[in-house]
Amino acid sequence: MEQHQKWMAHAMQLAEKAEALGEVPVGAVLVRDGEVIAEGYNQSITCNDPSAHAEMLCLRSAGESIGNYRLLDTTLYVTLEPCPMCAGALVHARVGTVVYGASDPKTGAAGSIMDLLRHPALNHQLEVISGVLSEPCANQLSAFFKRRRAEKKALKQAQRAELDSNDSA
């Protein structure tokens, strides 16, 4: 469990990089034999790419790094439960284990709304370990969305105030 927490803390640091870009703070790190193979963090907005999720960027980097799309005997640590797109890529990459922090009750594909990672009809199933540093991971996401809602509210109020001042002029 200690190793899982260590790598999840590393993924949370990567999520901070996403947040600094204005992205949803999700980070991912792929590990084999205690060594980092690749890292990723959300960059969908930055790259104008709906597939630029932390997991996807991490898998792409890993494939380039090892020269193979099959990432056998690896463990992916990700701060948020993978979505269906990422879960499908993890299955195709033959990742061995996924360890995630916060559950995603809206799009989680590792057990929350569906379980693609362990679906018996697929040609590969992954071991799934959930809830590692779940509270800090969930708090990181919640704080981001709370701040974003407050920023949007402040912007709307500023726009209304500007319209009101223009109307009275």
CSV table of N, CA and C in Angstrom, one decimal:
chain,number,residue,atom,x,y,z
A,1,MET,N,0.8,-1.2,0.0
A,1,MET,CA,0.0,0.0,0.0
A,1,MET,C,0.9,1.3,0.0
A,2,GLU,N,2.0,1.2,0.7
A,2,GLU,CA,2.9,2.4,0.7
A,2,GLU,C,3.4,2.8,-0.7
A,3,GLN,N,3.7,1.8,-1.5
A,3,GLN,CA,4.1,2.1,-2.9
A,3,GLN,C,3.0,2.7,-3.7
A,4,HIS,N,1.8,2.2,-3.5
A,4,HIS,CA,0.7,2.8,-4.2
A,4,HIS,C,0.5,4.2,-3.8
A,5,GLN,N,0.6,4.5,-2.5
A,5,GLN,CA,0.4,5.9,-2.1
A,5,GLN,C,1.5,6.8,-2.6
A,6,LYS,N,2.7,6.3,-2.7
A,6,LYS,CA,3.9,7.0,-3.2
A,6,LYS,C,3.6,7.4,-4.7
A,7,TRP,N,3.2,6.5,-5.5
A,7,TRP,CA,3.0,6.7,-6.9
A,7,TRP,C,1.7,7.6,-7.1
A,8,MET,N,0.7,7.4,-6.3
A,8,MET,CA,-0.5,8.3,-6.4
A,8,MET,C,-0.2,9.7,-6.0
A,9,ALA,N,0.7,9.9,-5.0
A,9,ALA,CA,1.1,11.3,-4.7
A,9,ALA,C,1.9,11.9,-5.9
A,10,HIS,N,2.6,11.1,-6.6
A,10,HIS,CA,3.3,11.5,-7.8
A,10,HIS,C,2.3,11.9,-8.9
A,11,ALA,N,1.3,11.1,-9.1
A,11,ALA,CA,0.2,11.4,-10.0
A,11,ALA,C,-0.5,12.7,-9.6
A,12,MET,N,-0.7,13.0,-8.4
A,12,MET,CA,-1.3,14.2,-7.9
A,12,MET,C,-0.4,15.4,-8.2
A,13,GLN,N,0.9,15.3,-8.2
A,13,GLN,CA,1.7,16.4,-8.6
A,13,GLN,C,1.6,16.7,-10.1
A,14,LEU,N,1.4,15.6,-10.8
A,14,LEU,CA,1.2,15.8,-12.3
A,14,LEU,C,-0.1,16.5,-12.5
A,15,ALA,N,-1.1,16.2,-11.7
A,15,ALA,CA,-2.5,16.8,-11.8
A,15,ALA,C,-2.3,18.3,-11.6
A,16,GLU,N,-1.4,18.7,-10.7
A,16,GLU,CA,-1.2,20.1,-10.4
A,16,GLU,C,-0.7,20.8,-11.7
A,17,LYS,N,0.1,20.2,-12.5
A,17,LYS,CA,0.5,20.7,-13.8
A,17,LYS,C,-0.7,21.0,-14.7
A,18,ALA,N,-1.6,20.1,-14.7
A,18,ALA,CA,-2.8,20.2,-15.5
A,18,ALA,C,-3.6,21.4,-15.0
A,19,GLU,N,-3.8,21.5,-13.7
A,19,GLU,CA,-4.5,22.6,-13.2
A,19,GLU,C,-3.9,24.0,-13.5
A,20,ALA,N,-2.6,24.0,-13.4
A,20,ALA,CA,-1.8,25.3,-13.8
A,20,ALA,C,-2.1,25.7,-15.2
A,21,LEU,N,-2.5,24.8,-16.0
A,21,LEU,CA,-2.9,25.1,-17.4
A,21,LEU,C,-4.4,25.4,-17.6
A,22,GLY,N,-5.1,25.3,-16.5
A,22,GLY,CA,-6.6,25.5,-16.6
A,22,GLY,C,-7.3,24.3,-16.9
A,23,GLU,N,-6.6,23.1,-16.9
A,23,GLU,CA,-7.2,21.8,-17.2
A,23,GLU,C,-7.8,21.2,-16.0
A,24,VAL,N,-8.7,20.3,-16.2
A,24,VAL,CA,-9.2,19.5,-15.0
A,24,VAL,C,-8.0,18.7,-14.5
A,25,PRO,N,-7.7,18.8,-13.2
A,25,PRO,CA,-6.5,18.3,-12.6
A,25,PRO,C,-6.5,16.8,-12.4
A,26,VAL,N,-6.1,16.1,-13.5
A,26,VAL,CA,-5.9,14.6,-13.4
A,26,VAL,C,-4.5,14.3,-13.9
A,27,GLY,N,-3.8,13.5,-13.1
A,27,GLY,CA,-2.5,13.1,-13.5
A,27,GLY,C,-2.4,11.6,-13.5
A,28,ALA,N,-1.4,11.1,-14.3
A,28,ALA,CA,-1.2,9.6,-14.5
A,28,ALA,C,0.3,9.3,-14.6
A,29,VAL,N,0.7,8.2,-14.0
A,29,VAL,CA,2.1,7.8,-14.1
A,29,VAL,C,2.0,6.3,-14.3
A,30,LEU,N,2.8,5.8,-15.3
A,30,LEU,CA,2.9,4.4,-15.6
A,30,LEU,C,4.3,3.9,-15.1
A,31,VAL,N,4.2,2.8,-14.3
A,31,VAL,CA,5.3,2.2,-13.6
A,31,VAL,C,5.5,0.8,-13.9
A,32,ARG,N,6.8,0.4,-14.1
A,32,ARG,CA,7.1,-1.0,-14.2
A,32,ARG,C,8.4,-1.3,-13.4
A,33,ASP,N,8.3,-2.3,-12.5
A,33,ASP,CA,9.4,-2.7,-11.7
A,33,ASP,C,9.9,-1.5,-10.9
A,34,GLY,N,9.0,-0.7,-10.4
A,34,GLY,CA,9.4,0.4,-9.5
A,34,GLY,C,10.0,1.6,-10.2
A,35,GLU,N,10.0,1.6,-11.6
A,35,GLU,CA,10.5,2.7,-12.4
A,35,GLU,C,9.4,3.4,-13.2
A,36,VAL,N,9.5,4.7,-13.3
A,36,VAL,CA,8.6,5.4,-14.1
A,36,VAL,C,8.9,5.2,-15.6
A,37,ILE,N,7.9,4.7,-16.3
A,37,ILE,CA,8.0,4.6,-17.8
A,37,ILE,C,7.5,5.8,-18.5
A,38,ALA,N,6.4,6.4,-18.0
A,38,ALA,CA,5.8,7.6,-18.6
A,38,ALA,C,4.9,8.3,-17.7
A,39,GLU,N,4.6,9.5,-18.0
A,39,GLU,CA,3.7,10.4,-17.2
A,39,GLU,C,2.8,11.1,-18.1
A,40,GLY,N,1.7,11.6,-17.6
A,40,GLY,CA,0.8,12.4,-18.3
A,40,GLY,C,-0.1,13.2,-17.4
A,41,TYR,N,-0.7,14.2,-17.9
A,41,TYR,CA,-1.7,15.0,-17.2
A,41,TYR,C,-2.6,15.6,-18.3
A,42,ASN,N,-3.9,15.9,-17.8
A,42,ASN,CA,-4.9,16.4,-18.8
A,42,ASN,C,-4.4,17.6,-19.5
A,43,GLN,N,-4.6,17.5,-20.9
A,43,GLN,CA,-4.3,18.6,-21.8
A,43,GLN,C,-5.3,18.8,-22.9
A,44,SER,N,-6.5,18.3,-22.7
A,44,SER,CA,-7.5,18.4,-23.7
A,44,SER,C,-7.8,19.8,-24.2
A,45,ILE,N,-7.9,20.8,-23.3
A,45,ILE,CA,-8.1,22.2,-23.7
A,45,ILE,C,-6.9,22.8,-24.4
A,46,THR,N,-5.7,22.5,-23.8
A,46,THR,CA,-4.4,23.0,-24.3
A,46,THR,C,-4.2,22.6,-25.7
A,47,CYS,N,-4.4,21.3,-25.9
A,47,CYS,CA,-4.1,20.7,-27.2
A,47,CYS,C,-5.3,20.7,-28.2
A,48,ASN,N,-6.5,21.2,-27.7
A,48,ASN,CA,-7.7,21.1,-28.5
A,48,ASN,C,-7.9,19.7,-29.0
A,49,ASP,N,-7.8,18.8,-28.1
A,49,ASP,CA,-7.8,17.3,-28.4
A,49,ASP,C,-8.7,16.6,-27.3
A,50,PRO,N,-9.9,16.1,-27.7
A,50,PRO,CA,-10.7,15.5,-26.6
A,50,PRO,C,-10.1,14.2,-26.1
A,51,SER,N,-9.1,13.7,-26.8
A,51,SER,CA,-8.4,12.4,-26.3
A,51,SER,C,-7.2,12.7,-25.5
A,52,ALA,N,-6.9,13.9,-25.2
A,52,ALA,CA,-5.7,14.3,-24.5
A,52,ALA,C,-5.9,14.2,-23.0
A,53,HIS,N,-6.4,13.1,-22.5
A,53,HIS,CA,-6.6,12.8,-21.1
A,53,HIS,C,-5.2,12.3,-20.6
A,54,ALA,N,-5.1,12.4,-19.3
A,54,ALA,CA,-3.8,12.1,-18.6
A,54,ALA,C,-3.4,10.7,-19.0
A,55,GLU,N,-4.3,9.7,-18.9
A,55,GLU,CA,-4.0,8.3,-19.2
A,55,GLU,C,-3.6,8.1,-20.7
A,56,MET,N,-4.3,8.8,-21.6
A,56,MET,CA,-4.0,8.6,-23.0
A,56,MET,C,-2.6,9.2,-23.3
A,57,LEU,N,-2.3,10.4,-22.8
A,57,LEU,CA,-0.9,10.9,-23.0
A,57,LEU,C,0.2,10.1,-22.4
A,58,CYS,N,-0.1,9.5,-21.2
A,58,CYS,CA,0.8,8.7,-20.6
A,58,CYS,C,1.1,7.4,-21.4
A,59,LEU,N,0.0,6.8,-21.9
A,59,LEU,CA,0.2,5.6,-22.7
A,59,LEU,C,0.9,5.9,-24.0
A,60,ARG,N,0.6,7.0,-24.7
A,60,ARG,CA,1.3,7.4,-25.9
A,60,ARG,C,2.8,7.5,-25.6
A,61,SER,N,3.1,8.2,-24.5
A,61,SER,CA,4.5,8.4,-24.2
A,61,SER,C,5.2,7.1,-23.8
A,62,ALA,N,4.5,6.2,-23.1
A,62,ALA,CA,5.1,4.9,-22.8
A,62,ALA,C,5.4,4.1,-24.0
A,63,GLY,N,4.5,4.1,-25.0
A,63,GLY,CA,4.7,3.3,-26.2
A,63,GLY,C,5.9,3.8,-27.0
A,64,GLU,N,6.0,5.1,-27.0
A,64,GLU,CA,7.2,5.7,-27.7
A,64,GLU,C,8.5,5.4,-26.9
A,65,SER,N,8.4,5.4,-25.6
A,65,SER,CA,9.6,5.2,-24.8
A,65,SER,C,10.1,3.8,-24.9
A,66,ILE,N,9.2,2.8,-24.9
A,66,ILE,CA,9.7,1.4,-24.9
A,66,ILE,C,9.6,0.8,-26.3
A,67,GLY,N,9.1,1.6,-27.3
A,67,GLY,CA,9.0,1.1,-28.6
A,67,GLY,C,8.0,-0.1,-28.8
A,68,ASN,N,6.9,0.0,-28.1
A,68,ASN,CA,5.9,-1.1,-28.2
A,68,ASN,C,4.6,-0.5,-27.6
A,69,TYR,N,3.5,-0.8,-28.3
A,69,TYR,CA,2.2,-0.4,-27.8
A,69,TYR,C,1.7,-1.3,-26.7
A,70,ARG,N,2.3,-2.4,-26.6
A,70,ARG,CA,1.9,-3.4,-25.5
A,70,ARG,C,2.7,-3.1,-24.3
A,71,LEU,N,2.0,-2.7,-23.2
A,71,LEU,CA,2.7,-2.2,-22.0
A,71,LEU,C,2.5,-3.3,-20.9
A,72,LEU,N,3.0,-4.5,-21.2
A,72,LEU,CA,2.8,-5.6,-20.3
A,72,LEU,C,3.5,-5.4,-19.0
A,73,ASP,N,3.0,-6.0,-17.9
A,73,ASP,CA,3.5,-5.9,-16.6
A,73,ASP,C,3.7,-4.5,-16.1
A,74,THR,N,2.8,-3.6,-16.4
A,74,THR,CA,2.9,-2.2,-15.9
A,74,THR,C,1.7,-1.9,-15.0
A,75,THR,N,1.9,-0.9,-14.2
A,75,THR,CA,0.8,-0.4,-13.4
A,75,THR,C,0.6,1.1,-13.7
A,76,LEU,N,-0.6,1.5,-13.9
A,76,LEU,CA,-1.0,2.9,-14.1
A,76,LEU,C,-1.6,3.4,-12.9
A,77,TYR,N,-1.0,4.5,-12.4
A,77,TYR,CA,-1.6,5.3,-11.3
A,77,TYR,C,-2.3,6.5,-11.8
A,78,VAL,N,-3.5,6.7,-11.5
A,78,VAL,CA,-4.2,7.9,-12.0
A,78,VAL,C,-5.1,8.4,-10.9
A,79,THR,N,-5.2,9.7,-10.9
A,79,THR,CA,-5.9,10.4,-9.8
A,79,THR,C,-7.4,10.2,-9.8
A,80,LEU,N,-8.0,10.0,-11.0
A,80,LEU,CA,-9.4,9.8,-11.2
A,80,LEU,C,-9.7,8.6,-12.0
A,81,GLU,N,-10.8,7.9,-11.6
A,81,GLU,CA,-11.2,6.7,-12.3
A,81,GLU,C,-11.2,6.9,-13.8
A,82,PRO,N,-10.6,6.0,-14.6
A,82,PRO,CA,-10.6,6.2,-16.1
A,82,PRO,C,-12.0,6.2,-16.7
A,83,CYS,N,-12.2,7.0,-17.7
A,83,CYS,CA,-13.4,7.1,-18.5
A,83,CYS,C,-13.4,5.9,-19.5
A,84,PRO,N,-14.5,5.7,-20.2
A,84,PRO,CA,-14.6,4.6,-21.2
A,84,PRO,C,-13.5,4.6,-22.3
A,85,MET,N,-13.1,5.8,-22.8
A,85,MET,CA,-12.1,6.0,-23.8
A,85,MET,C,-10.8,5.5,-23.2
A,86,CYS,N,-10.4,6.0,-22.0
A,86,CYS,CA,-9.1,5.6,-21.4
A,86,CYS,C,-9.1,4.1,-21.0
A,87,ALA,N,-10.2,3.6,-20.5
A,87,ALA,CA,-10.3,2.2,-20.2
A,87,ALA,C,-10.1,1.3,-21.4
A,88,GLY,N,-10.7,1.7,-22.5
A,88,GLY,CA,-10.5,0.9,-23.7
A,88,GLY,C,-9.0,0.9,-24.1
A,89,ALA,N,-8.4,2.1,-24.1
A,89,ALA,CA,-6.9,2.1,-24.4
A,89,ALA,C,-6.1,1.3,-23.5
A,90,LEU,N,-6.4,1.3,-22.2
A,90,LEU,CA,-5.7,0.5,-21.2
A,90,LEU,C,-5.8,-1.0,-21.5
A,91,VAL,N,-7.0,-1.4,-21.9
A,91,VAL,CA,-7.2,-2.8,-22.3
A,91,VAL,C,-6.4,-3.1,-23.5
A,92,HIS,N,-6.4,-2.3,-24.5
A,92,HIS,CA,-5.6,-2.6,-25.8
A,92,HIS,C,-4.1,-2.5,-25.5
A,93,ALA,N,-3.7,-1.7,-24.6
A,93,ALA,CA,-2.3,-1.6,-24.3
A,93,ALA,C,-1.8,-2.8,-23.4
A,94,ARG,N,-2.7,-3.6,-22.9
A,94,ARG,CA,-2.4,-4.7,-22.0
A,94,ARG,C,-1.7,-4.3,-20.7
A,95,VAL,N,-2.1,-3.1,-20.2
A,95,VAL,CA,-1.6,-2.7,-18.9
A,95,VAL,C,-2.1,-3.7,-17.9
A,96,GLY,N,-1.2,-4.1,-16.9
A,96,GLY,CA,-1.6,-5.1,-16.0
A,96,GLY,C,-2.5,-4.7,-14.8
A,97,THR,N,-2.3,-3.5,-14.3
A,97,THR,CA,-3.0,-3.0,-13.1
A,97,THR,C,-3.3,-1.5,-13.3
A,98,VAL,N,-4.5,-1.1,-12.8
A,98,VAL,CA,-4.8,0.3,-12.7
A,98,VAL,C,-5.1,0.6,-11.3
A,99,VAL,N,-4.4,1.6,-10.7
A,99,VAL,CA,-4.7,2.1,-9.4
A,99,VAL,C,-5.2,3.5,-9.5
A,100,TYR,N,-6.4,3.7,-9.0
A,100,TYR,CA,-6.9,5.1,-9.1
A,100,TYR,C,-7.3,5.6,-7.7
A,101,GLY,N,-7.4,7.0,-7.7
A,101,GLY,CA,-7.7,7.6,-6.4
A,101,GLY,C,-9.2,7.8,-6.3
A,102,ALA,N,-9.8,8.9,-6.9
A,102,ALA,CA,-11.2,9.3,-6.8
A,102,ALA,C,-12.0,8.5,-7.8
A,103,SER,N,-13.2,8.1,-7.3
A,103,SER,CA,-14.2,7.4,-8.2
A,103,SER,C,-14.8,8.5,-9.0
A,104,ASP,N,-15.3,8.1,-10.2
A,104,ASP,CA,-16.1,9.1,-11.1
A,104,ASP,C,-17.5,8.5,-11.3
A,105,PRO,N,-18.4,9.0,-10.5
A,105,PRO,CA,-19.8,8.5,-10.6
A,105,PRO,C,-20.5,8.9,-11.9
A,106,LYS,N,-19.9,9.7,-12.7
A,106,LYS,CA,-20.6,10.2,-14.0
A,106,LYS,C,-20.0,9.4,-15.2
A,107,THR,N,-18.7,9.2,-15.2
A,107,THR,CA,-18.1,8.5,-16.4
A,107,THR,C,-17.2,7.4,-16.1
A,108,GLY,N,-17.1,7.0,-14.9
A,108,GLY,CA,-16.1,6.0,-14.5
A,108,GLY,C,-16.3,4.6,-15.1
A,109,ALA,N,-15.3,4.1,-15.8
A,109,ALA,CA,-15.4,2.8,-16.5
A,109,ALA,C,-14.5,1.7,-15.8
A,110,ALA,N,-14.3,1.9,-14.5
A,110,ALA,CA,-13.5,0.9,-13.8
A,110,ALA,C,-14.4,0.4,-12.6
A,111,GLY,N,-15.7,0.5,-12.8
A,111,GLY,CA,-16.6,0.0,-11.8
A,111,GLY,C,-17.7,0.9,-11.4
A,112,SER,N,-17.6,2.2,-11.6
A,112,SER,CA,-18.6,3.2,-11.1
A,112,SER,C,-19.9,3.1,-12.0
A,113,ILE,N,-19.8,3.3,-13.3
A,113,ILE,CA,-21.0,3.2,-14.1
A,113,ILE,C,-20.9,2.0,-15.0
A,114,MET,N,-19.7,1.5,-15.2
A,114,MET,CA,-19.5,0.3,-16.0
A,114,MET,C,-18.1,-0.2,-15.6
A,115,ASP,N,-17.7,-1.4,-16.1
A,115,ASP,CA,-16.4,-1.9,-15.7
A,115,ASP,C,-15.8,-2.5,-17.0
A,116,LEU,N,-15.2,-1.6,-17.8
A,116,LEU,CA,-14.6,-2.1,-19.0
A,116,LEU,C,-13.2,-2.8,-18.7
A,117,LEU,N,-12.6,-2.4,-17.7
A,117,LEU,CA,-11.3,-2.9,-17.4
A,117,LEU,C,-11.3,-4.4,-17.0
A,118,ARG,N,-12.5,-4.9,-16.5
A,118,ARG,CA,-12.6,-6.3,-16.1
A,118,ARG,C,-13.7,-7.0,-16.8
A,119,HIS,N,-14.1,-6.4,-18.0
A,119,HIS,CA,-15.2,-7.0,-18.7
A,119,HIS,C,-14.8,-8.4,-19.3
A,120,PRO,N,-15.6,-9.4,-18.9
A,120,PRO,CA,-15.2,-10.8,-19.3
A,120,PRO,C,-15.3,-11.0,-20.8
A,121,ALA,N,-16.0,-10.2,-21.6
A,121,ALA,CA,-16.0,-10.4,-23.1
A,121,ALA,C,-14.8,-9.9,-23.8
A,122,LEU,N,-14.0,-9.1,-23.1
A,122,LEU,CA,-12.8,-8.5,-23.7
A,122,LEU,C,-11.6,-9.5,-23.6
A,123,ASN,N,-10.6,-9.3,-24.5
A,123,ASN,CA,-9.5,-10.2,-24.6
A,123,ASN,C,-8.5,-10.0,-23.5
A,124,HIS,N,-8.6,-8.9,-22.7
A,124,HIS,CA,-7.7,-8.6,-21.6
A,124,HIS,C,-8.4,-8.0,-20.5
A,125,GLN,N,-8.2,-8.4,-19.3
A,125,GLN,CA,-8.8,-7.8,-18.1
A,125,GLN,C,-7.6,-7.3,-17.2
A,126,LEU,N,-7.8,-6.2,-16.5
A,126,LEU,CA,-6.8,-5.6,-15.7
A,126,LEU,C,-7.2,-5.8,-14.2
A,127,GLU,N,-6.2,-5.8,-13.4
A,127,GLU,CA,-6.4,-5.7,-12.0
A,127,GLU,C,-6.7,-4.3,-11.7
A,128,VAL,N,-7.7,-4.0,-10.8
A,128,VAL,CA,-8.1,-2.7,-10.5
A,128,VAL,C,-8.0,-2.5,-8.9
A,129,ILE,N,-7.3,-1.5,-8.5
A,129,ILE,CA,-7.2,-1.1,-7.1
A,129,ILE,C,-7.7,0.3,-7.0
A,130,SER,N,-8.8,0.5,-6.3
A,130,SER,CA,-9.5,1.8,-6.2
A,130,SER,C,-9.3,2.4,-4.8
A,131,GLY,N,-9.5,3.7,-4.8
A,131,GLY,CA,-9.5,4.4,-3.5
A,131,GLY,C,-8.2,4.8,-2.9
A,132,VAL,N,-7.1,4.7,-3.6
A,132,VAL,CA,-5.8,5.0,-3.0
A,132,VAL,C,-5.7,6.5,-3.0
A,133,LEU,N,-5.5,7.1,-1.8
A,133,LEU,CA,-5.5,8.5,-1.6
A,133,LEU,C,-6.8,9.2,-2.2
A,134,SER,N,-7.9,8.4,-2.0
A,134,SER,CA,-9.1,8.9,-2.7
A,134,SER,C,-9.6,10.3,-2.2
A,135,GLU,N,-9.5,10.5,-0.9
A,135,GLU,CA,-9.9,11.8,-0.4
A,135,GLU,C,-9.1,13.0,-0.9
A,136,PRO,N,-7.7,12.9,-0.8
A,136,PRO,CA,-7.0,14.0,-1.4
A,136,PRO,C,-7.2,14.2,-2.9
A,137,CYS,N,-7.3,13.1,-3.6
A,137,CYS,CA,-7.6,13.2,-5.1
A,137,CYS,C,-8.9,13.8,-5.3
A,138,ALA,N,-10.0,13.4,-4.6
A,138,ALA,CA,-11.3,14.0,-4.8
A,138,ALA,C,-11.3,15.5,-4.4
A,139,ASN,N,-10.6,15.8,-3.3
A,139,ASN,CA,-10.5,17.2,-2.9
A,139,ASN,C,-9.8,18.1,-3.9
A,140,GLN,N,-8.8,17.5,-4.5
A,140,GLN,CA,-8.1,18.3,-5.6
A,140,GLN,C,-9.0,18.6,-6.7
A,141,LEU,N,-9.8,17.7,-7.1
A,141,LEU,CA,-10.8,17.9,-8.2
A,141,LEU,C,-11.9,18.8,-7.7
A,142,SER,N,-12.5,18.6,-6.5
A,142,SER,CA,-13.6,19.4,-6.0
A,142,SER,C,-13.1,20.9,-5.9
A,143,ALA,N,-11.9,21.1,-5.4
A,143,ALA,CA,-11.4,22.5,-5.2
A,143,ALA,C,-11.3,23.2,-6.6
A,144,PHE,N,-10.9,22.5,-7.6
A,144,PHE,CA,-10.8,23.0,-8.9
A,144,PHE,C,-12.1,23.5,-9.4
A,145,PHE,N,-13.1,22.6,-9.3
A,145,PHE,CA,-14.4,22.9,-9.9
A,145,PHE,C,-15.1,24.0,-9.1
A,146,LYS,N,-14.9,24.0,-7.8
A,146,LYS,CA,-15.5,25.1,-6.9
A,146,LYS,C,-14.9,26.4,-7.3
A,147,ARG,N,-13.6,26.5,-7.5
A,147,ARG,CA,-12.9,27.7,-7.9
A,147,ARG,C,-13.4,28.1,-9.3
A,148,ARG,N,-13.5,27.2,-10.2
A,148,ARG,CA,-14.0,27.5,-11.6
A,148,ARG,C,-15.4,28.0,-11.6
A,149,ARG,N,-16.3,27.4,-10.8
A,149,ARG,CA,-17.7,28.0,-10.7
A,149,ARG,C,-17.7,29.4,-10.1
A,150,ALA,N,-16.8,29.6,-9.1
A,150,ALA,CA,-16.7,31.0,-8.5
A,150,ALA,C,-16.2,32.0,-9.5
A,151,GLU,N,-15.2,31.6,-10.3
A,151,GLU,CA,-14.7,32.5,-11.4
A,151,GLU,C,-15.8,32.8,-12.4
A,152,LYS,N,-16.5,31.8,-12.8
A,152,LYS,CA,-17.6,32.0,-13.8
A,152,LYS,C,-18.7,32.9,-13.2
A,153,LYS,N,-19.0,32.7,-12.0
A,153,LYS,CA,-20.0,33.6,-11.3
A,153,LYS,C,-19.5,35.0,-11.3
A,154,ALA,N,-18.3,35.2,-10.9
A,154,ALA,CA,-17.7,36.6,-10.8
A,154,ALA,C,-17.7,37.2,-12.2
A,155,LEU,N,-17.4,36.5,-13.2
A,155,LEU,CA,-17.4,37.0,-14.6
A,155,LEU,C,-18.8,37.5,-15.0
A,156,LYS,N,-19.8,36.6,-14.7
A,156,LYS,CA,-21.1,37.0,-15.0
A,156,LYS,C,-21.6,38.3,-14.3
A,157,GLN,N,-21.2,38.4,-13.0
A,157,GLN,CA,-21.5,39.6,-12.2
A,157,GLN,C,-20.9,40.8,-12.8
A,158,ALA,N,-19.6,40.7,-13.2
A,158,ALA,CA,-18.9,41.8,-13.8
A,158,ALA,C,-19.5,42.2,-15.1
A,159,GLN,N,-20.0,41.2,-15.9
A,159,GLN,CA,-20.6,41.6,-17.2
A,159,GLN,C,-22.0,42.3,-16.9
A,160,ARG,N,-22.7,41.8,-15.9
A,160,ARG,CA,-24.0,42.4,-15.6
A,160,ARG,C,-23.8,43.9,-15.1
A,161,ALA,N,-22.8,44.1,-14.3
A,161,ALA,CA,-22.5,45.4,-13.8
A,161,ALA,C,-22.1,46.3,-14.9
A,162,GLU,N,-21.3,45.8,-15.9
A,162,GLU,CA,-20.9,46.6,-17.0
A,162,GLU,C,-22.1,47.0,-17.9
A,163,LEU,N,-23.0,46.0,-18.1
A,163,LEU,CA,-24.3,46.3,-18.8
A,163,LEU,C,-25.1,47.3,-18.1
A,164,ASP,N,-25.2,47.2,-16.8
A,164,ASP,CA,-26.0,48.1,-16.0
A,164,ASP,C,-25.5,49.5,-16.1
A,165,SER,N,-24.1,49.7,-16.0
A,165,SER,CA,-23.5,51.0,-16.1
A,165,SER,C,-23.7,51.6,-17.5
A,166,ASN,N,-23.7,50.7,-18.5
A,166,ASN,CA,-23.9,51.2,-19.9
A,166,ASN,C,-25.3,51.7,-20.1
A,167,ASP,N,-26.3,50.9,-19.5
A,167,ASP,CA,-27.7,51.3,-19.6
A,167,ASP,C,-28.0,52.6,-18.9
A,168,SER,N,-27.3,52.9,-17.8
A,168,SER,CA,-27.6,54.1,-17.1
A,168,SER,C,-26.8,55.3,-17.6
A,169,ALA,N,-26.0,55.1,-18.6
A,169,ALA,CA,-25.2,56.2,-19.2
A,169,ALA,C,-25.9,56.9,-20.3
